[in-house]
Coordinates of C-alpha atoms in Angstrom, one line a residue:
Chain A
M1 CA -26.6 22.5 3.5
D2 CA -26.2 21.3 0.3
D3 CA -27.6 18.4 -2.0
L4 CA -24.4 17.2 -2.0
F5 CA -24.7 14.4 0.0
T6 CA -28.5 13.6 -0.3
P7 CA -29.7 9.8 -1.1
P8 CA -30.3 9.8 -5.0
S9 CA -33.9 8.8 -3.5
G10 CA -35.8 8.9 -0.4
T11 CA -34.6 10.2 3.0
W12 CA -31.5 9.4 5.4
Q13 CA -32.4 7.2 8.4
R14 CA -30.3 9.2 11.6
V15 CA -29.4 7.5 13.8
S16 CA -29.8 7.3 17.2
P17 CA -28.8 10.6 19.2
K18 CA -27.8 8.5 22.5
L19 CA -24.7 8.1 20.1
A20 CA -24.0 11.9 21.1
T21 CA -24.7 11.0 25.0
I22 CA -22.3 8.0 24.8
R23 CA -19.5 10.3 23.5
R24 CA -20.2 13.1 25.8
I25 CA -19.4 10.8 28.5
L26 CA -16.2 9.7 27.1
I27 CA -15.1 12.9 26.5
L28 CA -15.9 14.6 29.8
I29 CA -14.7 11.1 31.6
P30 CA -10.7 12.6 30.6
S31 CA -12.1 16.0 31.0
A32 CA -13.0 16.0 34.6
L33 CA -9.2 13.6 35.3
L34 CA -7.7 16.5 34.3
V35 CA -9.4 19.6 35.6
V36 CA -9.2 17.1 39.8
A37 CA -5.7 17.2 38.3
G38 CA -5.1 21.2 37.2
V39 CA -7.1 21.4 40.9
L40 CA -4.5 19.0 43.2
L41 CA -2.1 21.2 41.3
L42 CA -3.2 24.7 42.2
L43 CA -3.5 23.7 45.5
L44 CA -0.4 21.5 46.2
L45 CA 2.6 22.8 44.4
A46 CA 3.0 26.4 45.3
G47 CA 5.6 27.3 42.6
L48 CA 3.7 25.5 39.6
Q49 CA 0.4 26.7 39.7
W50 CA 0.6 28.2 36.5
I51 CA 0.6 24.5 34.9
G52 CA -2.9 23.4 37.1
G53 CA -4.1 26.3 35.3
V54 CA -3.1 25.6 32.0
L55 CA -4.4 22.3 32.7
I56 CA -8.0 23.4 33.9
V57 CA -8.8 25.9 30.9
L58 CA -7.7 23.2 28.3
A59 CA -9.5 20.4 29.6
L60 CA -12.9 22.8 30.4
A61 CA -12.1 24.2 26.3
G62 CA -11.8 20.8 25.3
A63 CA -14.8 19.4 27.3
V64 CA -16.5 22.1 25.0
W65 CA -15.5 21.7 21.8
G66 CA -16.4 17.8 22.5
W67 CA -19.8 18.5 24.0
L68 CA -20.4 20.7 20.8
W69 CA -19.1 17.9 18.4
A70 CA -20.6 15.1 19.9
G71 CA -23.9 16.5 19.1
R72 CA -23.1 17.8 15.3
N73 CA -21.4 15.1 14.3
Q74 CA -24.0 12.4 15.3
R75 CA -27.0 13.9 13.6
S76 CA -24.3 14.3 10.5
W77 CA -24.5 10.5 10.2
G78 CA -27.1 8.7 8.5
Y79 CA -27.6 5.7 6.1
A80 CA -30.1 4.6 3.1
E81 CA -31.0 1.5 1.8
N82 CA -31.4 1.3 -1.1
A83 CA -33.0 -1.4 -3.9
D84 CA -29.6 -2.4 -5.2
D85 CA -26.9 -0.6 -2.6
L86 CA -26.6 0.3 1.3
L87 CA -25.5 4.2 1.3
V88 CA -24.3 5.7 4.5
T89 CA -23.0 9.3 5.0
R90 CA -21.1 11.1 7.5
G91 CA -18.8 14.0 9.0
V92 CA -19.7 18.1 9.4
M93 CA -16.1 19.3 8.2
F94 CA -15.1 16.2 6.5
K95 CA -18.2 15.1 4.5
R96 CA -18.2 11.3 3.3
L97 CA -21.1 9.2 1.3
V98 CA -20.2 5.9 1.0
A99 CA -22.6 3.5 -1.7
I100 CA -22.1 -0.1 -1.3
P101 CA -23.9 -2.6 -3.5
Y102 CA -25.4 -5.2 -1.6
G103 CA -24.1 -8.0 -3.7
R104 CA -20.2 -6.9 -2.8
M105 CA -20.1 -7.5 1.0
Q106 CA -18.0 -10.1 2.3
F107 CA -19.9 -9.9 6.5
V108 CA -21.4 -8.0 8.7
D109 CA -20.4 -7.1 12.2
V110 CA -22.4 -5.6 14.8
E111 CA -20.4 -4.6 18.1
A112 CA -21.0 -2.8 20.8
G113 CA -19.0 -1.9 23.9
P114 CA -20.2 -1.6 27.7
L115 CA -21.1 1.6 27.7
A116 CA -23.1 1.4 24.1
R117 CA -24.6 -1.9 25.3
A118 CA -25.9 0.2 28.8
Y119 CA -27.2 2.8 26.4
G120 CA -28.7 -0.3 24.0
V121 CA -26.8 1.1 20.7
A122 CA -24.5 -0.2 18.7
T123 CA -22.2 0.1 15.4
V124 CA -23.1 -2.6 12.2
T125 CA -19.9 -3.0 9.9
L126 CA -20.1 -3.5 6.4
H127 CA -17.1 -5.5 5.0
T128 CA -15.7 -5.8 1.4
A129 CA -13.4 -7.2 0.0
S130 CA -11.5 -3.9 -0.4
P131 CA -10.2 -2.2 3.0
E132 CA -11.2 1.5 1.9
T133 CA -15.0 1.1 1.9
A134 CA -14.3 1.4 5.9
A135 CA -18.6 1.9 6.0
D136 CA -19.2 1.6 9.9
I137 CA -22.5 2.8 11.5
P138 CA -22.3 3.2 14.9
G139 CA -25.6 4.6 17.8
L140 CA -28.1 1.7 16.2
P141 CA -30.2 1.2 18.6
A142 CA -29.9 -3.0 19.0
A143 CA -33.0 -4.0 17.5
E144 CA -32.7 -2.2 14.4
A145 CA -29.2 -3.0 14.3
T146 CA -30.1 -6.7 14.3
R147 CA -32.4 -5.7 11.6
L148 CA -30.4 -4.3 9.6
R149 CA -27.1 -6.9 10.2
N150 CA -29.9 -9.7 9.0
R151 CA -31.3 -7.8 6.4
L152 CA -27.8 -7.2 4.8
T153 CA -27.1 -10.6 5.4
E154 CA -29.8 -11.7 3.7
L155 CA -29.1 -9.3 0.6
G156 CA -26.1 -10.3 0.2
E157 CA -26.6 -13.7 -0.1
A158 CA -29.8 -12.6 -2.9
H159 CA -27.4 -10.9 -4.9
G160 CA -24.0 -12.1 -4.1
A161 CA -21.8 -11.9 -6.8
G162 CA -18.6 -13.8 -5.4
V163 CA -15.2 -11.3 -5.2
Chain B
M1 CA -18.9 -41.9 11.5
V2 CA -16.6 -44.1 14.7
P3 CA -15.0 -41.9 17.8
G4 CA -11.6 -41.4 16.5
S5 CA -11.8 -41.5 13.0
D6 CA -11.1 -38.3 12.5
V7 CA -7.9 -38.4 14.3
A8 CA -7.0 -41.1 12.2
T9 CA -7.5 -39.4 9.2
E10 CA -5.3 -36.0 10.1
A11 CA -2.6 -38.5 11.2
V12 CA -2.3 -39.9 7.4
G13 CA -1.9 -36.9 4.6
L14 CA 0.8 -36.1 2.4
R15 CA 4.5 -34.6 3.9
T16 CA 6.2 -31.9 3.1
H17 CA 9.8 -32.4 1.4
P18 CA 12.5 -34.4 4.1
L19 CA 14.9 -31.6 2.7
T20 CA 13.4 -28.3 4.2
S21 CA 14.7 -28.9 7.4
V22 CA 18.0 -28.0 5.6
V23 CA 17.2 -25.4 3.7
Q24 CA 14.9 -23.9 7.0
G25 CA 18.8 -23.9 8.7
A26 CA 20.1 -22.6 5.5
L27 CA 17.6 -19.4 5.9
W28 CA 18.2 -19.3 9.2
A29 CA 22.1 -18.7 8.7
A30 CA 21.7 -16.7 6.6
A31 CA 19.3 -14.3 7.8
A32 CA 21.6 -14.3 11.5
S33 CA 24.5 -13.5 9.4
V34 CA 23.3 -10.7 7.1
G35 CA 22.3 -8.9 10.4
L36 CA 25.2 -9.6 12.2
I37 CA 27.3 -8.6 8.5
S38 CA 25.2 -5.3 8.6
S39 CA 25.9 -4.6 12.6
I40 CA 29.4 -5.6 11.7
F41 CA 29.8 -2.3 8.9
T42 CA 28.1 -0.1 11.6
G43 CA 30.5 -0.8 14.0
D44 CA 29.2 -2.4 17.0
G45 CA 29.7 -6.2 16.1
W46 CA 29.6 -8.3 19.0
G47 CA 31.2 -6.0 21.7
D48 CA 34.8 -7.1 21.3
M49 CA 34.9 -10.4 20.0
N50 CA 36.7 -11.1 16.6
A51 CA 34.2 -10.4 13.8
L52 CA 35.1 -13.1 11.9
L53 CA 34.5 -15.6 14.5
S54 CA 31.3 -13.8 15.8
L55 CA 30.0 -14.3 12.0
A56 CA 30.9 -18.4 12.0
I57 CA 28.9 -18.2 15.5
S58 CA 26.2 -16.9 14.3
L59 CA 26.0 -19.1 11.0
V60 CA 26.6 -22.4 12.9
G61 CA 24.3 -21.3 15.3
G62 CA 21.5 -20.1 13.0
L63 CA 21.9 -23.0 10.8
V64 CA 21.5 -25.2 13.8
L65 CA 19.2 -23.9 15.6
G66 CA 16.8 -23.7 12.0
M67 CA 18.0 -27.5 11.3
G68 CA 16.4 -28.1 14.5
F69 CA 13.6 -26.1 14.0
G70 CA 12.6 -27.3 11.0
F71 CA 12.4 -30.5 11.5
L72 CA 10.0 -30.6 14.0
T73 CA 8.3 -28.2 11.8
W74 CA 8.7 -30.8 8.8
R75 CA 7.5 -33.7 11.4
F76 CA 4.4 -32.5 12.6
T77 CA 3.1 -30.8 8.5
R78 CA 0.9 -33.1 6.7
Y79 CA -1.4 -32.0 4.1
V80 CA -4.3 -33.6 2.8
I81 CA -6.0 -32.8 -0.6
D82 CA -9.1 -34.5 -1.1
G83 CA -12.7 -33.8 -2.9
T84 CA -13.5 -30.0 -1.3
E85 CA -10.6 -29.0 0.4
L86 CA -7.1 -28.8 1.1
R87 CA -6.1 -29.4 4.4
I88 CA -3.0 -28.3 6.1
N89 CA -2.4 -29.3 10.1
S90 CA 0.8 -28.0 11.6
G91 CA 2.5 -26.9 14.5
I92 CA 4.8 -28.3 17.3
I93 CA 2.9 -27.3 20.6
T94 CA -0.2 -25.4 19.3
K95 CA -1.6 -27.6 17.1
A96 CA -3.3 -25.6 14.1
S97 CA -5.5 -26.6 10.7
R98 CA -6.4 -24.8 7.9
R99 CA -8.7 -25.9 5.6
I100 CA -9.0 -24.1 2.2
P101 CA -12.2 -24.5 0.6
Y102 CA -11.1 -24.5 -3.1
E103 CA -13.5 -22.1 -4.5
R104 CA -11.7 -19.7 -2.5
I105 CA -8.8 -20.1 -3.8
Q106 CA -7.9 -16.7 -5.7
S107 CA -4.2 -17.8 -7.3
V108 CA -1.3 -20.1 -6.5
D109 CA 1.8 -19.2 -7.3
I110 CA 5.2 -21.1 -6.8
A111 CA 8.1 -20.0 -5.3
E112 CA 11.4 -21.0 -5.3
P113 CA 13.5 -19.2 -3.2
L114 CA 17.8 -19.5 -4.1
V115 CA 18.3 -21.9 -1.0
A116 CA 15.9 -24.1 -1.6
R117 CA 16.3 -23.7 -5.8
I118 CA 19.5 -25.5 -4.9
F119 CA 17.7 -28.2 -3.4
G120 CA 15.2 -28.3 -6.0
L121 CA 13.0 -27.4 -3.7
A122 CA 9.8 -24.8 -3.5
E123 CA 7.3 -23.3 -2.0
L124 CA 3.3 -23.3 -2.7
R125 CA 1.4 -20.2 -1.9
I126 CA -2.3 -20.4 -2.2
E127 CA -4.3 -17.1 -2.2
M128 CA -7.5 -16.3 -0.2
A129 CA -9.6 -13.3 -0.5
G130 CA -9.4 -11.0 2.4
G131 CA -7.5 -9.8 5.7
K132 CA -3.8 -10.1 6.6
D133 CA -4.0 -13.9 7.2
S134 CA -5.2 -14.9 3.9
R135 CA -2.1 -16.6 2.3
T136 CA -1.1 -19.9 3.0
S137 CA 2.3 -21.2 2.7
L138 CA 3.3 -25.0 1.9
R139 CA 7.2 -25.2 2.2
F140 CA 8.9 -27.5 1.3
L141 CA 7.9 -29.5 -1.8
S142 CA 9.9 -30.7 -4.2
L143 CA 9.6 -28.5 -8.0
A144 CA 7.9 -31.0 -9.5
D145 CA 5.0 -32.1 -6.4
A146 CA 4.7 -28.0 -6.1
R147 CA 3.9 -27.9 -10.3
D148 CA 1.7 -31.1 -9.7
L149 CA -0.3 -29.9 -6.6
R150 CA -0.7 -26.7 -8.3
R151 CA -2.7 -27.8 -11.2
V152 CA -4.7 -30.0 -8.8
L153 CA -6.0 -27.1 -6.9
L154 CA -6.0 -24.6 -9.9
A155 CA -8.6 -27.5 -11.5
R156 CA -10.2 -27.8 -8.5
A157 CA -11.1 -24.3 -8.0
H158 CA -12.4 -24.2 -11.6
G159 CA -14.6 -27.2 -10.4
T160 CA -13.6 -29.4 -12.9
S161 CA -11.8 -32.9 -12.0
P162 CA -8.1 -32.2 -12.1
D163 CA -7.8 -35.7 -14.1
D164 CA -9.4 -33.8 -16.8
A165 CA -6.6 -31.4 -17.0
P166 CA -3.7 -32.3 -18.7
A167 CA -0.5 -32.8 -17.0
D168 CA 1.4 -30.6 -19.3
E169 CA -0.7 -27.7 -20.2
Q170 CA -0.7 -26.1 -23.4
R171 CA 1.1 -22.8 -23.1
S172 CA 1.3 -20.0 -25.4
I173 CA 3.6 -17.2 -24.7
I174 CA 2.8 -13.6 -24.9
T175 CA 6.2 -12.0 -24.0
V176 CA 9.3 -12.6 -22.9
V177 CA 11.0 -9.4 -21.2
S178 CA 15.1 -9.8 -21.8
P179 CA 17.2 -8.6 -19.1
E180 CA 19.1 -5.9 -21.1
R181 CA 15.4 -4.1 -21.2
V182 CA 15.0 -4.5 -17.9
M183 CA 18.3 -3.1 -16.7
I184 CA 17.7 -0.1 -19.2
G185 CA 14.3 0.5 -18.2
T186 CA 15.9 0.6 -14.4
V187 CA 18.5 2.8 -15.1
L188 CA 16.4 5.6 -17.0
S189 CA 14.3 5.6 -13.8
L190 CA 14.0 8.4 -11.6
D191 CA 14.7 6.8 -7.9
F192 CA 17.2 5.5 -9.8
L193 CA 19.3 8.2 -11.1
F194 CA 18.6 10.0 -8.0
A195 CA 20.1 7.2 -6.2
A196 CA 22.9 6.3 -8.2
V197 CA 24.1 10.1 -8.4
G198 CA 23.6 10.9 -4.8
S199 CA 25.7 7.7 -4.0
I200 CA 28.6 8.9 -6.2
A201 CA 28.4 12.4 -5.1
L202 CA 28.6 11.4 -1.5
I203 CA 31.5 9.1 -2.0
V204 CA 33.3 12.0 -4.3
G205 CA 32.5 14.6 -1.8
A206 CA 33.8 12.1 1.1
I207 CA 36.9 11.6 -0.7
W208 CA 37.6 15.2 -1.8
F209 CA 37.3 16.5 1.5
G210 CA 38.7 13.6 3.4
Q211 CA 35.8 13.1 5.7
F212 CA 35.0 10.2 5.2
V213 CA 32.9 9.1 8.1
V214 CA 30.4 12.0 8.5
A215 CA 29.7 11.2 4.7
L216 CA 29.2 7.4 5.5
G217 CA 25.7 8.8 7.4
G218 CA 24.7 9.6 4.3
I219 CA 25.8 6.5 1.9
I220 CA 24.7 3.6 3.8
P221 CA 21.1 4.5 3.3
L222 CA 21.4 5.6 -0.2
G223 CA 23.7 2.6 -1.3
T224 CA 20.9 0.0 0.6
W225 CA 17.9 1.8 -1.0
L226 CA 20.1 1.6 -4.7
A227 CA 20.6 -2.3 -3.8
Q228 CA 16.4 -2.6 -3.1
I229 CA 16.4 -0.6 -6.7
I230 CA 18.2 -3.2 -8.5
A231 CA 17.3 -6.6 -6.4
K232 CA 13.4 -5.5 -6.9
R233 CA 13.0 -3.9 -10.2
I234 CA 16.1 -6.3 -12.2
L235 CA 17.1 -9.7 -10.0
Q236 CA 13.2 -10.4 -9.3
Q237 CA 12.2 -9.5 -12.8
W238 CA 15.0 -10.7 -14.6
D239 CA 14.0 -13.4 -17.4
F240 CA 10.1 -12.1 -17.1
T241 CA 7.9 -14.6 -19.2
L242 CA 4.1 -14.0 -19.3
S243 CA 2.3 -16.5 -20.9
R244 CA -1.4 -17.8 -21.6
G245 CA -3.0 -21.2 -20.4
D246 CA -6.5 -22.4 -20.8
R247 CA -7.3 -20.6 -17.0
G248 CA -4.8 -17.3 -16.4
L249 CA -2.2 -15.6 -17.8
R250 CA 1.3 -16.8 -16.6
I251 CA 4.0 -15.2 -14.5
E252 CA 7.9 -16.5 -14.8
R253 CA 10.8 -14.3 -13.3
G254 CA 13.5 -13.7 -10.9
L255 CA 17.7 -14.3 -11.1
L256 CA 18.5 -15.7 -7.8
S257 CA 14.9 -16.6 -6.2
R258 CA 12.4 -17.7 -9.4
T259 CA 8.4 -17.1 -8.8
S260 CA 5.8 -18.3 -10.9
Q261 CA 2.1 -16.6 -10.7
T262 CA -0.6 -17.3 -11.7
I263 CA -3.5 -14.6 -12.6
P264 CA -6.7 -16.3 -13.0
Y265 CA -8.6 -14.3 -15.4
A266 CA -11.6 -14.3 -13.1
R267 CA -10.1 -12.6 -10.1
V268 CA -8.7 -9.7 -11.7
Q269 CA -9.8 -6.6 -9.9
G270 CA -8.1 -3.9 -11.6
I271 CA -4.6 -2.6 -14.1
A272 CA -2.7 0.1 -13.3
I273 CA -0.4 1.4 -16.0
K274 CA 2.4 3.6 -15.3
E275 CA 4.1 5.7 -17.3
P276 CA 7.1 7.2 -15.5
F277 CA 8.4 10.7 -16.3
V278 CA 11.7 9.6 -18.2
W279 CA 10.0 6.3 -19.7
R280 CA 6.9 8.2 -20.9
R281 CA 9.2 10.3 -23.6
F282 CA 9.6 6.5 -25.1
G283 CA 7.1 5.2 -24.9
W284 CA 7.4 2.8 -22.1
L285 CA 5.3 1.8 -19.7
R286 CA 5.1 -0.7 -16.6
L287 CA 1.7 -2.8 -15.8
E288 CA 0.2 -3.4 -12.3
V289 CA -2.7 -5.8 -11.2
D290 CA -4.8 -6.1 -7.9
V291 CA -5.1 -9.7 -7.3
A292 CA -7.6 -10.3 -4.0
G293 CA -5.1 -11.6 -1.4
Y294 CA -1.9 -10.0 -3.3
A295 CA -1.4 -6.7 -1.5
S296 CA -2.1 -7.8 1.7
H297 CA 1.2 -8.7 2.8
G298 CA 4.4 -6.7 2.8
D299 CA 6.6 -9.8 3.5
D300 CA 10.4 -10.6 2.7
E301 CA 9.3 -10.6 -1.4
G302 CA 7.7 -7.3 -1.2
V303 CA 4.3 -5.8 -1.4
D304 CA 5.3 -4.7 -5.1
S305 CA 6.7 -7.2 -6.7
S306 CA 4.1 -10.2 -7.6
S307 CA 1.7 -7.4 -8.1
I308 CA 4.2 -6.6 -11.8
L309 CA 2.0 -7.9 -14.9
L310 CA 4.7 -6.3 -17.3
P311 CA 7.9 -4.7 -15.8
I312 CA 8.2 -2.6 -19.5
A313 CA 6.5 -3.1 -22.4
D314 CA 5.6 -0.7 -25.6
R315 CA 2.0 0.7 -25.7
A316 CA 0.3 -2.1 -28.3
L317 CA 1.6 -4.9 -26.4
A318 CA 0.0 -3.7 -23.3
D319 CA -2.9 -2.4 -24.9
A320 CA -2.6 -6.4 -25.7
V321 CA -2.0 -7.9 -21.9
I322 CA -5.0 -5.5 -20.6
A323 CA -7.7 -6.5 -23.5
E324 CA -6.9 -9.9 -22.5
L325 CA -7.6 -9.5 -18.7
I326 CA -10.5 -7.4 -19.3
P327 CA -11.8 -7.3 -22.3
G328 CA -13.9 -4.3 -23.8
F329 CA -11.1 -1.5 -21.7
A330 CA -10.3 1.8 -23.7
T331 CA -8.5 4.7 -22.5
D332 CA -10.3 6.6 -24.7
V333 CA -13.5 7.3 -22.7
P334 CA -15.8 10.3 -22.2
R335 CA -14.2 12.4 -19.4
T336 CA -14.7 14.1 -16.2
A337 CA -11.7 16.5 -15.9
A338 CA -9.9 18.5 -12.8
P339 CA -11.8 21.9 -13.3
R340 CA -9.1 25.4 -13.4
R341 CA -10.2 26.1 -9.9
S342 CA -8.9 22.9 -8.3
R343 CA -5.5 24.1 -9.0
A344 CA -4.8 25.2 -5.2
F345 CA -5.0 21.6 -4.4
A346 CA -2.3 20.3 -7.4
P347 CA -0.7 23.6 -9.1
I348 CA 0.8 21.3 -11.6
G349 CA -1.4 18.0 -11.5
W350 CA -4.7 19.0 -11.9
R351 CA -4.6 19.3 -15.9
Y352 CA -3.6 15.6 -16.2
R353 CA -5.9 14.4 -13.9
W354 CA -9.8 13.0 -14.5
V355 CA -12.1 10.0 -14.9
G356 CA -13.8 8.4 -17.2
A357 CA -16.1 5.3 -18.0
N358 CA -16.9 3.3 -21.1
E359 CA -19.6 0.5 -21.2
R360 CA -17.2 -2.1 -19.2
T361 CA -15.0 -0.1 -17.7
F362 CA -14.2 3.0 -15.1
V363 CA -10.5 4.4 -15.7
A364 CA -8.7 7.0 -13.3
R365 CA -5.8 9.2 -14.2
E366 CA -3.6 10.9 -12.0
G367 CA 0.1 11.6 -11.9
W368 CA 2.9 14.0 -14.2
I369 CA 5.9 12.7 -12.5
E370 CA 5.0 9.4 -13.0
R371 CA 1.4 9.5 -14.7
T372 CA -1.1 6.2 -13.7
T373 CA -3.9 5.2 -15.5
S374 CA -6.3 3.1 -13.2
I375 CA -8.9 0.8 -14.6
V376 CA -11.6 -1.2 -12.8
P377 CA -14.0 -3.2 -14.3
H378 CA -17.7 -2.6 -13.7
H379 CA -18.8 -5.6 -12.3
K380 CA -16.0 -5.6 -9.7
T381 CA -16.3 -2.4 -8.3
Q382 CA -16.7 -3.0 -4.4
S383 CA -18.0 0.1 -3.0
V384 CA -17.8 4.3 -4.3
E385 CA -17.3 7.3 -2.3
L386 CA -17.9 10.7 -2.3
R387 CA -16.1 13.1 -0.2
Q388 CA -15.6 16.7 0.3
G389 CA -13.3 18.5 3.0
P390 CA -14.0 21.8 4.5
L391 CA -11.6 23.7 1.3
Q392 CA -12.7 21.9 -1.1
R393 CA -16.2 23.2 -0.8
R394 CA -15.2 26.7 -0.5
R395 CA -14.1 25.7 -3.8
R396 CA -17.1 23.8 -4.7
L397 CA -15.0 20.8 -5.6
A398 CA -15.2 17.0 -4.6
T399 CA -13.2 14.0 -4.5
V400 CA -14.6 10.6 -6.1
E401 CA -13.3 7.2 -5.4
V402 CA -13.9 4.1 -6.9
H403 CA -12.8 1.2 -4.1
T404 CA -10.9 -1.9 -5.4
P405 CA -9.0 -4.7 -3.3
Q406 CA -5.5 -3.7 -1.6
G407 CA -3.4 -3.2 -4.4
P408 CA -1.4 -0.8 -6.5
V409 CA -4.9 0.5 -8.4
D410 CA -6.6 3.5 -7.0
A411 CA -9.4 4.6 -9.1
D412 CA -9.6 8.1 -6.8
G413 CA -10.6 11.0 -8.9
R414 CA -9.2 14.2 -6.6
N415 CA -11.0 17.4 -6.6
L416 CA -13.2 17.0 -9.5
D417 CA -16.4 19.2 -9.5
A418 CA -18.6 18.9 -6.6
D419 CA -21.6 18.0 -9.4
E420 CA -20.3 16.5 -11.7
A421 CA -18.7 13.8 -8.7
R422 CA -21.6 13.3 -7.3
A423 CA -22.8 12.6 -11.5
V424 CA -19.8 10.3 -11.5
V425 CA -20.7 8.8 -8.5
L426 CA -24.1 7.8 -9.4
A427 CA -23.5 7.1 -12.9
Q428 CA -20.8 4.2 -11.6
L429 CA -23.4 2.8 -9.1
A430 CA -25.7 2.2 -11.8
R431 CA -23.2 1.1 -14.4
A432 CA -21.9 -1.5 -11.7
R433 CA -25.3 -2.3 -10.9
A434 CA -25.9 -3.0 -14.4
A435 CA -22.3 -5.3 -15.1
R436 CA -23.3 -7.6 -12.0
G437 CA -26.5 -8.5 -14.2

């Protein structure tokens, strides 16, 4: 699109497409429940059938929108390990690029929920002394997440400068 | 090590002052009666019980319960100072032991809440970086003990032996802000004027129309706001003394409750110069400082008051103080200003918005009612961000943020030209890298 959010050197490492799959599942479950509720309303409540209809339409619209969003959003994530900083980008409508010098990292978290574990991906989060940093990278394959965590911890120690 | 010896060492250690329980009781009684008084004023009280009787009950009840609780807490709290860390063991049922490695200490403050001050006691607050739980309080110690412990902790935090530090550190006073000055400054600030004029207008209106009950709904919140402004800006900044020591600046302030803060030179993450609307006409300003750990708790004293470096000052004094904490700063730097097409986002404010940097600091200016200039030393840059929303994209604008630990300093350049914003981000990364060495 434009070159505003390209890394200063190299290219973005993209995250796993499984992130989109996981998010689609998380969106489809509540939509499916709402559709079921809508159908029940449609069949059982004679006077309030329009509510059931509205519910089904909204749930389907939400599911379609969520399906498309998950794909676009997954493709927008990227990270790059430069010589001195880690860069993370994300967002389609609201784009964001954050650069964290390795020496500023206080600690690195790796987490994976049950669904993420089933798909073998994890989220790596970097913490600096600033709460605004908010640098998380979701949808990393588990092996890559561990590698990145170890690498970042190593680099953080090598560059470490305290608070 | 002999098994059990760990337990034995934990049982020794020092106790806080025995009067702690009395102070705790008085604090609880005060809290209970303040809560009740406000509910009596709004007409609730305790059902149909006599207001005075209920007040007496809450006072005595708060005192007894607080003293009992305070005694137990005191009984089970001990602290140990050894070669590497300060350990505080506490807890009546759930035992807690907190270890504070000296090198993690960001700052050590002494607070004397009014009740404790009457008994000559003080609370020691130790700040570490990060998280909501980063403050450790040791309450209460005698004032002399608290000062002594602070001296030891600060010496240890800088890796020197406490024996080397003289018992009475040489301090030179930089400035004393007189209470009159603070009061004049407060009276000339817009929110005070608004709250005061609003309260008076409501009271006059209520008397004029005889609708006192209706107006009460507006008077109570406005009056509370006014009282908060007075407490925060005048009582807490009373007799504000800024002095210089070997290891940092020291702030002593407060009329009823005294606070003594130490800001070590190396721990300053950034400084904000704030010039409120009316003050600007007189060339006055206020300085606020970012120290990791300070702003992460909204305790009874409020977030802002402990971040204030100078409640009111002239430009020359402020520049001298900033130069002491951030050597080589300048606000007269090459600037990247917000372009004219950003006026859709800030019809007036866009004119006053720019970012810039020299070889030591990053500077961001914004605001037309209260002008804020944020100064961040390059080597304290935590991370740098570039952001763009859909509306900004249509106008080729983007936002730059230089992240600092939570606090009053917010070095953001909003709605800059997109390409310039990207250049600022990359340049700032390079400068931060160079500054870290």
